[in-house]
Every structure is written in structure tokens, then in C-alpha cells.
Amino acid sequence: MRYAAPTSVAEAVALLGTEPNSRVFAGATDLVPQLRAGRPEPGVAIDLKKIPRLTSVAIDDGTWRIGAAAPTSDLTANEALTADVPGLVYASGLIGSDQIQNRASLGGNLCNASPAADAVPPLLVNTAQAVVAGPDGERTVPVADIPTGPGRTSLRPGEFVVEFLIDRPPPGTADAYLRLIPRTEMDIAIVGAAARITLDADGSCVAAAIALGAVAPTVITVPAASGGLIGQPIDARALAAVAAAASAAASPIDDKRGTVTYRRQVAGVLAKRAVAEAAGRARNGDGP
Amino acid sequence: MTITDQRPGYRYVGTRPVRHDGLDKVVGKARYAADLVLPGMLYGHILRSPHAHARIVAIDTAAAEAMPGVRAVITGADFPELPADDPERNTTRNLMARDKVLYEGHAIAAVAATSQRAAKAAAKAIAVTYEVLPHTLDIREAMAPGAPLLHDDVFTTGLDSEPSEPSNVANRTCYERGDIEQGFADAAVVVEGEFVTKAVHQGYIEPHACVADTGQDGKTVIWCSSQGHFRVRSQTAAMLGWDTARIKVIPAEIGGGFGGKTTIYLEPLAVALSARAGRPVKLVMSREEVFRATGPTPGSVIRLKLGAADDGKITAAKAWMAYESGAFPGPWAMLGCMCVISPYNVENFLIEGYEVVVNKPVNVAYRAPSAPMAAFAADTLVDEIARRLDMDPIELRLLNCPSAGDQAPYGPKWPRIGLRECLEAVRDSDHYRSEPAPGHGRGVASGFWFNIGEASSATVNLNENGTATVVTGSPDIGGSRASMALMAAEELGIDVYDIQPVVGDTEVVGFTDVTEGSRATFATGMAVVEACRDLKRQLCGRAAVMWDCDSDEVAWSDGQATHRAGEHEPLALAAITAEAGRTGGPLGATASLNARGAGPAFSVQVTDVSVDEETGRVTVERYTTAQDAGTAIHPDYVEGQMQGGVAQGIGWALNEEYIHDADGVMENPGFLDYRIPVASDLPMIETIIVEVPNPNHPYGVRGVGEVGIVPPIPALANAVYDATGARIRELPLSPPRVLAAITARNGDGG
């Protein structure tokens, strides 16, 4: 296995084109454990962190551009980003320990394609777009279209994610993310739930999105749960309906981390709580 | 906080100096076995069974031996077959499978090569033909007729009649006293239940590691991490069929053991590889190997029934206790039987224990082995009795509390013990005297552990500048070096930092048993004190030479020789050692002993928890533990042991468990999915050191390493019940299980 560290997107694309058995990485916090567990080594491991565009975090004409390889500790330290998408930043800060946070990235979290990836539900409720580079140039696709199943993505050979685009949320909007882990940290979500809520001046919901992690082969959005909120106040009745719809939308599996019954039940609980938390932030003006 | 029965005024004992080995550990300079690199050293890798149970039809190592960099390949055939009655026979068959593999992870061959990568590749190239057999992982299933049989030469012992068929039940133990029928007839309240616990791992941070260097003279030197290097020597010798004189074992620093490093896994393999290759060989386990191949503590199924009179006096106990022992028989059910009702005086009881082999790694000791599962059953039911009788759970325990002279359920009369004092300490604590916060549930439990003595040796040498070196044979797994130094300082009257405590190898210090059973500070400490007292006699003799008087005119007090009649100015220790060459040569003393009179240990704990009723997640909000230390030689490390036991007990209670797939393959062999607690999972664990000195130790030491892990499981289960009204009798109290219990409670109209 060789190591390469291109310094531009073009150089990385070229390298991927000439080295068929190569693999890109950002923090390598998934790659290294996989190699240690006996997965086949790539011929070339391509480090994307030396490409400035992939590690920058900036707002540009009302749109956040978050480098796919930016360490999550750069996101949690960014106050402006935290004010705009507190749920996404909180989720980013849940991935691994403090040491891991200095390496782990949103791009890695997305492209590792775990159904339990913490950053993906908040990316989805914020309708984040991904800029993808490859042999045919760059294209912009919804983040939701990238994971296609556990460990699988829609990225074509030679492609990688360069950055994420998130439009600055409108006033009265906030997001939230919650996950259930048996411990308090250093764990993988048994269920994760993100919500983004926009309230009008009267406290009535004008826009809503809900996404669930670890309850299906990919992170899913739950329009059945969020749709019912529109035009409603976020009250106990509305939250109960969210919980029921989220539980119904969940199609989890039994595995070492949780059972179908438990995941279904908790998906509803976390969806409801995430909506309440996002609405609370939106109401208090904790969002943008 | 310390509650002291009676204590002489000590100068060093009971103080909290920085441990002598602390700085190097903090800065990463301490040397562990895996750190060692020798010139020409080879790296070993072990091939392990992918099957839970299979017959080995053939092993072909030819391809592996031909691979680049490979210097040696060994299999079970390279080790002698020990006779059936040899106590180490099962150890040797655990370290290298012979005709069958008995669990997933069972070692089957080993390779030494010039790099780790080459060794791993060669191990992969070993062709093993297996005939896969049905396996059994569950106690109840393994005990049932027709279960897959692990051994055709294991027949249940301890039955009334000799069985004609082999069985997975290796042994039945029974403890019986009084008339249980009458006892239950006298009861106003009878409670009973079946309690189920899963296998859990000791979870030490340092994986097993060793380096062996076998010379042309047929002798070998082993550097390794263990709780007892003399046992490493004897077990390695047994497996190789060597005389122990050919083996020298040098103890490396140890990164946690908790009982799991009281046996060997790697050393004979490293020696055999090294002997074949003629070069040193290092073997280091991965975390995954630690989980797949080293000792969990047993899973258990315990059925317990208790009766109590309406005043709360327990009148009868009936227990059926089955413990897994893993792939080979063990003593675990017997230990559970001895502990289960020991915190209570019960006149009528029948306690039966069954040792059951299953297709899992061979069980090894884990901090008060077998007692926590037993306490889960007993202290849950005692809590139920207290509720049924509307009594305070501590008052109920005080009413049934044994004290000196009462007969323990396992036979002997209790010596002076501190259970009552621990119960009173918790009852009077700020924690127990305050109401739980709204929504929090509170649980109380007690626990017992024997503690042991065994053989220890110590050598104390005085240096010419008046400092001392204390060499013992006890690996320091919990601060014992600091304790040895404090006891030596107290005896000799010199500063604790003028004493260098050292763990000596098998050739520089006398035989010493394993650091286990909370024995190091008790037994090895006793040897240190004995050697120091010998030295003080010698020092008085040297002072007599210097003063030209009879040695019985000299006394030792406060670190100096004094003339009884006051005819000479007192001589400090350093003044005598400076003149040692002139007065008779170097000063040193050695003591070797079999320590008797270990003091039984008790702990009483209270905890408050909150439970998320919608997710079943339990948060430990507050925790207080009281434990009888006898005397706390170094209170920091006593508190550390108390807190460590509680932390591990919390993990065991809430989340830890082995998860296997349908083929008997462990699915969670790592700390991501085998969930020991992280720091943020735990509240501050408040400690109350109770000191009821052990009369059989010069400083009253009981041993503090283990009993702290006994009460947490029932304390937390009782607290969860208090918070939710759901009684859970199966571990772990993980979110799905707690939520299911809450859901069931709601369904019952609760």
C-alpha cells in the first residue's frame, strides 16, 4: 500500500484515474480500523486533507461550504456555523472521541455509508448538497442520493466528495439531532433522529423535515411525520403524531446493537424529541 | 471519609504519598511486555479456530513453513500430552487445541516470522480440516439431555451415585445446614426468582503480551505481563514438559489484570517458537484475540428462594446455582455457593451448585469471582423482603448481620468482620440520609468476599546511605508497591521516598503466589514487615558493636537505635548503614511465609439512578460505597480499588455482555460493542473506608481489591425497581431490556 497526498482536486482526480486500485480517505478513522480488521488493502491510499478546498469551512453568498475532509473539531469550534445549524454541528461533535474529532470528517461519515452515521440525518434535514469531483468534472447532488445501502454509495469509480453546500436557513428555523446510545459517548447510534423546523411568528410550523438513522439500510427522511406538522403548533398532540409516524416509517433490523422492536419504539421517541428541541430553538431564536 | 474502629498512631501508614511507579506510567516511560524489542527478535502470530466446536481432522503447515520470513511453526503436536490427573492438563489443551477445538478463538497453531505481516500471512496459509460439531453456549441447554457434549471424559462429580454417561456438568457442590422445610414453614414472607447473567470480560486495557528468548543452553527467559510470574513459570514448564529451573520469568509492568492475568495464554508458545527458531519471539494479542480467547467470568443461572419471619429475620434459603466454566471445568459454582448468603445469618439452608462446560473461552477469575452473580440473586430478594415487610433495607440487613463467632454458611466461624460497621456507615452517610431527587430510584446492596493469604516472599536490603530497597514477588496491579514502601517506612522509621519498592523476577526473590484474592498488601506486606523486623534486630546488633555493648541493651524506636540505659546518643539508621562495612557487612533480610488469617471483606453500597421511561436508558446519578479495609495502608489506592470495583460492577450491570451469532462466533470482540463504562457514564463514586483491623496482620490489613464489585449489580437492579416498578432479573440492564420491562409493567396495569 502506497500513500499519496495530492494538493488539488485535479491532481486527486488524475491519481484516481491512473491508479485503479486506489482509495481516498480524509481522517482514515474508518479506513484504518477496516484494514486492521483484515479488509483488503488498496494499492494507493489517497489522503485528501492536503487539498485546501477539502478542509475549508466558509460561508459564501448565503451558502455554507463545508470541506468534505474538514475535521469535525473545526465545525464544533465554528460559532457562526453552530448558530446556523446547531443540530448538524452537535451531530458532528458526537463522532468518536476528542482525538478522533481532530481527524474525522463529514465526507468520511457520509461515504462510509453507515446507516448509523451521525452527521447524515442533520445533513438531510438541511437538504445539503454534495459537490462531487470525478473524471467527468464536478457535479452537485443531494446528499440524500449518495448512500445507497450499508457500505455502498452512488459515487462512480474515480469520484469523491469535495464539499457540502448548505443554504443558510431562513429566520425562525432551527435543527436538532438526538441519538440513543447505551453509553454517554464513544458509541454508535442504535437510533438517530434529526429534525429541522421553521416556525412563523405565531409559533405555527411552516416547514419541517425529519430524518432517521440506523432504522433502514440508509438514513431515511420521514415526510409522513414532518408533513403533518405544517400549519400546526408544535404541541403534545403533534409530537405524538410525529412519534407514531416515525415508528411506522422505521424498518430496522435485529443486530448486536439493537432489536427491531426497540429501534422502532425509540425512533418515534427520538423523532418527537428532536422536533421538540428544534422547535424550541426556533422559538427562542437560537437558530439564524 | 474514613471510619476507624481503633488505630494506633502511625507515621507513614495511612498517608498518601505519590506512588513510586507513578511518574513513569503517567509520562509513558513504564515498560510493558509489548514494548520490548530484542536484537534478532521474531514476531509470532496465532491461528485460532473459526468454529465454536469442531474436530480437527488434519493440520497442514507445509505451505506456511515455506513462506518467506517464516522461522518456526508449531501445533498441539509439539507439546507433550499431560496425564488426565495433571492439574495443568486443561491449561495446556486450552493454550493449543489437540483433537478438538472447543470455542471460537481456540488456538490451533502458531508461527514465528521476521515481521508481524509475514507471521500473519503464514498463519493464514496453514490448512486446517475441521469436522464442525454442534455447539452449546447456554447453561440450561448445555445441562439438558442430548446437548452437544464437549468432553467424553467429564463425568459429573459430587452426585449421590456415580454417573455412567459423560456430561457437560462437571461437578455438583452442596452446602446444607438446619431444616429448610421448617425454615420456610416459619416464614411469614417467601420470595423467589431465577436470575440470569451473561459472560463478561475483565476488560483490562493491556492485551496479553510476552517475549521469550530461548538460549543454546536450553534455558529460556520470558518477559511478560501477568499477575504472578512464578505461576507463569510453573504453567509454562508444565506445558513444555520442562524443569522449572530452565525458565526465568521477568515481570513487565502490567496494564490491568482483575483476575484475568492469573493464568497464561502465550508464554509456552513463545518459548517453543523461540526454541525452534533459535531467536527471541514476541507474541502480542490484539483486542479481538483478548475477547475471543481469554477469560471471561462465567454467565450464570441462579434460582434462589428466601423466607423471612415477620420481624425480618431470614429463616431459610434454598439456592440452585449453575455457572458456566467455559471450555473446561472450573470452581465457579462452588465459589458462588460459598458467597451467596454470606452477608446474612441463616440457620436453615440448602445451596446446590453446578459447574457447566460450554463452547466459550475458559473462564478465569474476575474480581471476587462468582460473588457478584450470587449477590444479584440474594440482594434483590432481600430488597423484596424489605418491601414486603415495609422495613428499611439497611435495618433488615443489620437484623440479619453476622458477626465474630457466628458460623459462615461455608463452614468456619466468622472472625472479627466489619459488615455491621459498613451497614452503619452507609445508613449514617449523607447520601442515605438525604431523599433521592424527584424521579430517582434508590437501591442498596451488600457483598462478601473471602480474601486469601498464600505464599509470599520479600527481601529488604539497606543501602549504605540509609535508604532501602524492598524486593517482593508480587506484581503490582493496584498500588501494592506503594503499600509495601509505606509498611517498610513505618517499620524502619525512614521516609517512604527513601524506600524503593521493586517487583523481582523468579530468580531474585523467593517464591510468591499470584497477586489475586486481594492478597498482595496483606500477605506480601506481612513478609515485608517480617523482613524489616529482622533488619531492626540486626540494626540493634550493629549499634551494639558501634557502642561496644550487649545487643539487648539496644532498642529500636522511631527510626533509630537507642541505648536503653541512655549511655549513648541514639543512632539513626543511616549512621549505622554508613558503618556497616566495619560492623559486619551489608544489611539485608529476607522473609518467606505462608500468610494465614486473611480477613474477610464486606462492602455495602447505595446508588440513586434515573431511568428514561421512553428509552429504558439508566443513568447512575449518585453512588456511595463503604468497605471494610481493615487498615487502609495507602488510602488513595484503597479508594481507587473501591471505585474501580464499583465502576466495573456498573458496566457489568448495565451494558456488558458477550454476543454470539448462531454459529457461536462472538459478534462484539472490541470495546465499541462490548460496552465497558466510559468516564462520563459514571458519577463521582463516593467512598467510605471502614477500618475494622484484621487481628492477623501486623497493621490490620484485610485486602481491598475485590469485594467492591459484588454489590453494584443488585444495588442498581434495586434502584431501577425503585425508579420504575419493574423488577429485572436478567443482565444486562441495557436500554432494550429495561424498556421491555417497563412496557410489560404498563401492560400489567402498573
CSV table of N, CA and C in Angstrom, one decimal, chain A residues 1 35-38 41 180-188 190 255-259 261-262 265-266 269-270 272-273, chain B residues 117 120 124 288 612 614-618 655 659 667-668 671-681 735-736 739 743:
chain,number,residue,atom,x,y,z
A,1,MET,N,0.9,-1.2,0.0
A,1,MET,CA,0.0,0.0,0.0
A,1,MET,C,0.9,1.2,0.0
A,35,LEU,N,-8.8,-1.8,7.8
A,35,LEU,CA,-7.6,-2.5,7.4
A,35,LEU,C,-7.1,-3.5,8.5
A,36,ARG,N,-7.2,-3.0,9.7
A,36,ARG,CA,-6.8,-3.8,10.9
A,36,ARG,C,-7.7,-5.0,11.0
A,37,ALA,N,-9.0,-4.8,10.6
A,37,ALA,CA,-9.9,-6.0,10.7
A,37,ALA,C,-9.7,-7.0,9.6
A,38,GLY,N,-8.8,-6.7,8.7
A,38,GLY,CA,-8.5,-7.6,7.6
A,38,GLY,C,-9.1,-7.3,6.2
A,41,GLU,N,-6.2,-4.3,1.4
A,41,GLU,CA,-5.5,-3.0,1.3
A,41,GLU,C,-5.7,-2.4,-0.1
A,180,LEU,N,-29.6,7.6,20.4
A,180,LEU,CA,-29.7,6.7,21.5
A,180,LEU,C,-28.4,5.9,21.5
A,181,ILE,N,-27.6,6.0,22.5
A,181,ILE,CA,-26.5,5.1,22.7
A,181,ILE,C,-26.6,4.6,24.1
A,182,PRO,N,-26.2,3.4,24.4
A,182,PRO,CA,-26.3,2.9,25.8
A,182,PRO,C,-25.3,3.7,26.7
A,183,ARG,N,-24.2,4.1,26.2
A,183,ARG,CA,-23.2,4.8,27.0
A,183,ARG,C,-23.5,6.3,26.7
A,184,THR,N,-22.6,7.2,27.2
A,184,THR,CA,-22.7,8.6,27.0
A,184,THR,C,-21.9,9.1,25.9
A,185,GLU,N,-20.9,8.3,25.5
A,185,GLU,CA,-20.1,8.7,24.3
A,185,GLU,C,-19.3,7.5,23.8
A,186,MET,N,-18.5,7.6,22.8
A,186,MET,CA,-17.7,6.5,22.3
A,186,MET,C,-18.6,5.4,21.9
A,187,ASP,N,-19.6,5.6,21.1
A,187,ASP,CA,-20.6,4.6,20.8
A,187,ASP,C,-21.2,4.8,19.5
A,188,ILE,N,-21.9,3.9,19.0
A,188,ILE,CA,-22.6,4.0,17.7
A,188,ILE,C,-24.1,4.1,17.9
A,190,ILE,N,-27.9,3.5,18.2
A,190,ILE,CA,-28.8,2.4,17.9
A,190,ILE,C,-30.0,3.0,17.1
A,255,ASP,N,-29.8,-6.6,15.3
A,255,ASP,CA,-28.4,-6.9,15.2
A,255,ASP,C,-27.8,-6.8,16.6
A,256,LYS,N,-26.5,-6.9,16.7
A,256,LYS,CA,-25.9,-6.8,18.0
A,256,LYS,C,-26.1,-5.5,18.7
A,257,ARG,N,-26.5,-4.5,18.0
A,257,ARG,CA,-26.7,-3.2,18.6
A,257,ARG,C,-28.1,-2.9,19.0
A,258,GLY,N,-29.1,-3.6,18.5
A,258,GLY,CA,-30.4,-3.3,18.9
A,258,GLY,C,-31.4,-4.3,18.2
A,259,THR,N,-32.6,-4.3,18.7
A,259,THR,CA,-33.7,-5.1,18.1
A,259,THR,C,-34.6,-4.3,17.3
A,261,THR,N,-37.9,-4.3,17.5
A,261,THR,CA,-38.9,-3.7,18.4
A,261,THR,C,-38.4,-2.4,19.1
A,262,TYR,N,-37.2,-2.6,19.6
A,262,TYR,CA,-36.6,-1.5,20.3
A,262,TYR,C,-36.3,-0.3,19.4
A,265,GLN,N,-39.6,1.5,18.4
A,265,GLN,CA,-40.1,2.3,19.5
A,265,GLN,C,-39.3,3.6,19.7
A,266,VAL,N,-38.0,3.4,19.8
A,266,VAL,CA,-37.1,4.6,20.1
A,266,VAL,C,-37.1,5.6,18.9
A,269,VAL,N,-39.7,8.0,19.6
A,269,VAL,CA,-39.4,8.8,20.8
A,269,VAL,C,-38.3,9.9,20.4
A,270,LEU,N,-37.3,9.5,19.7
A,270,LEU,CA,-36.2,10.4,19.3
A,270,LEU,C,-36.7,11.5,18.3
A,272,LYS,N,-39.7,12.6,17.9
A,272,LYS,CA,-40.6,13.5,18.7
A,272,LYS,C,-39.7,14.5,19.5
A,273,ARG,N,-38.7,14.0,20.2
A,273,ARG,CA,-37.8,14.8,21.0
A,273,ARG,C,-37.0,15.8,20.1
B,117,ARG,N,3.7,-9.0,9.7
B,117,ARG,CA,2.9,-9.2,8.5
B,117,ARG,C,3.2,-10.7,7.9
B,120,LYS,N,1.5,-13.3,10.1
B,120,LYS,CA,0.1,-13.3,9.9
B,120,LYS,C,-0.3,-14.0,8.6
B,124,LYS,N,-2.3,-17.7,8.1
B,124,LYS,CA,-3.4,-17.8,7.2
B,124,LYS,C,-3.2,-19.0,6.2
B,288,GLU,N,-9.1,-8.1,19.8
B,288,GLU,CA,-10.1,-9.1,19.4
B,288,GLU,C,-9.7,-10.5,19.9
B,612,ASP,N,-34.9,6.7,31.9
B,612,ASP,CA,-35.7,7.3,30.8
B,612,ASP,C,-36.8,6.3,30.5
B,614,GLU,N,-39.0,6.3,28.4
B,614,GLU,CA,-39.4,6.1,27.0
B,614,GLU,C,-38.3,5.3,26.2
B,615,THR,N,-37.1,5.3,26.7
B,615,THR,CA,-36.0,4.6,26.0
B,615,THR,C,-35.3,3.5,26.9
B,616,GLY,N,-35.6,3.5,28.1
B,616,GLY,CA,-35.1,2.4,29.0
B,616,GLY,C,-33.6,2.7,29.4
B,617,ARG,N,-33.1,3.9,29.1
B,617,ARG,CA,-31.7,4.2,29.5
B,617,ARG,C,-31.6,4.5,30.9
B,618,VAL,N,-30.6,3.9,31.6
B,618,VAL,CA,-30.4,4.1,33.0
B,618,VAL,C,-29.2,5.0,33.2
B,655,ASN,N,-24.5,-2.8,30.8
B,655,ASN,CA,-24.3,-3.0,29.4
B,655,ASN,C,-23.4,-4.1,28.9
B,659,ILE,N,-21.9,-11.3,23.0
B,659,ILE,CA,-23.0,-11.5,22.0
B,659,ILE,C,-22.4,-12.5,21.0
B,667,GLU,N,-19.7,-11.7,18.4
B,667,GLU,CA,-20.0,-10.6,17.5
B,667,GLU,C,-19.5,-9.3,18.0
B,668,ASN,N,-19.1,-9.2,19.2
B,668,ASN,CA,-18.7,-7.9,19.8
B,668,ASN,C,-17.3,-8.0,20.4
B,671,PHE,N,-14.1,-2.9,22.2
B,671,PHE,CA,-14.7,-2.0,23.2
B,671,PHE,C,-15.8,-1.1,22.6
B,672,LEU,N,-16.0,-1.2,21.2
B,672,LEU,CA,-17.1,-0.4,20.7
B,672,LEU,C,-18.4,-1.0,21.0
B,673,ASP,N,-18.5,-2.3,20.8
B,673,ASP,CA,-19.7,-3.0,21.1
B,673,ASP,C,-19.8,-3.9,22.3
B,674,TYR,N,-18.6,-4.1,22.9
B,674,TYR,CA,-18.6,-4.7,24.3
B,674,TYR,C,-18.4,-3.5,25.2
B,675,ARG,N,-19.5,-3.0,25.8
B,675,ARG,CA,-19.5,-1.7,26.4
B,675,ARG,C,-19.1,-1.6,27.8
B,676,ILE,N,-17.8,-1.4,28.1
B,676,ILE,CA,-17.4,-1.1,29.4
B,676,ILE,C,-17.8,0.4,29.6
B,677,PRO,N,-17.9,0.9,30.8
B,677,PRO,CA,-18.3,2.3,31.0
B,677,PRO,C,-17.2,3.2,30.6
B,678,VAL,N,-17.5,4.3,30.0
B,678,VAL,CA,-16.5,5.4,29.8
B,678,VAL,C,-16.7,6.4,31.0
B,679,ALA,N,-15.7,7.3,31.2
B,679,ALA,CA,-15.7,8.1,32.4
B,679,ALA,C,-17.0,8.9,32.5
B,680,SER,N,-17.5,9.4,31.4
B,680,SER,CA,-18.7,10.2,31.5
B,680,SER,C,-20.0,9.4,31.8
B,681,ASP,N,-19.9,8.1,31.9
B,681,ASP,CA,-21.0,7.3,32.3
B,681,ASP,C,-21.2,7.2,33.8
B,735,PRO,N,-30.7,-0.7,27.7
B,735,PRO,CA,-31.9,0.1,27.4
B,735,PRO,C,-33.0,-0.8,26.8
B,736,PRO,N,-32.7,-1.7,25.9
B,736,PRO,CA,-33.8,-2.5,25.4
B,736,PRO,C,-34.5,-3.4,26.5
B,739,LEU,N,-36.5,-1.1,28.8
B,739,LEU,CA,-37.7,-0.6,28.2
B,739,LEU,C,-38.8,-1.7,28.1
B,743,THR,N,-42.4,-1.6,29.6
B,743,THR,CA,-43.6,-1.9,28.8
B,743,THR,C,-44.5,-3.0,29.4
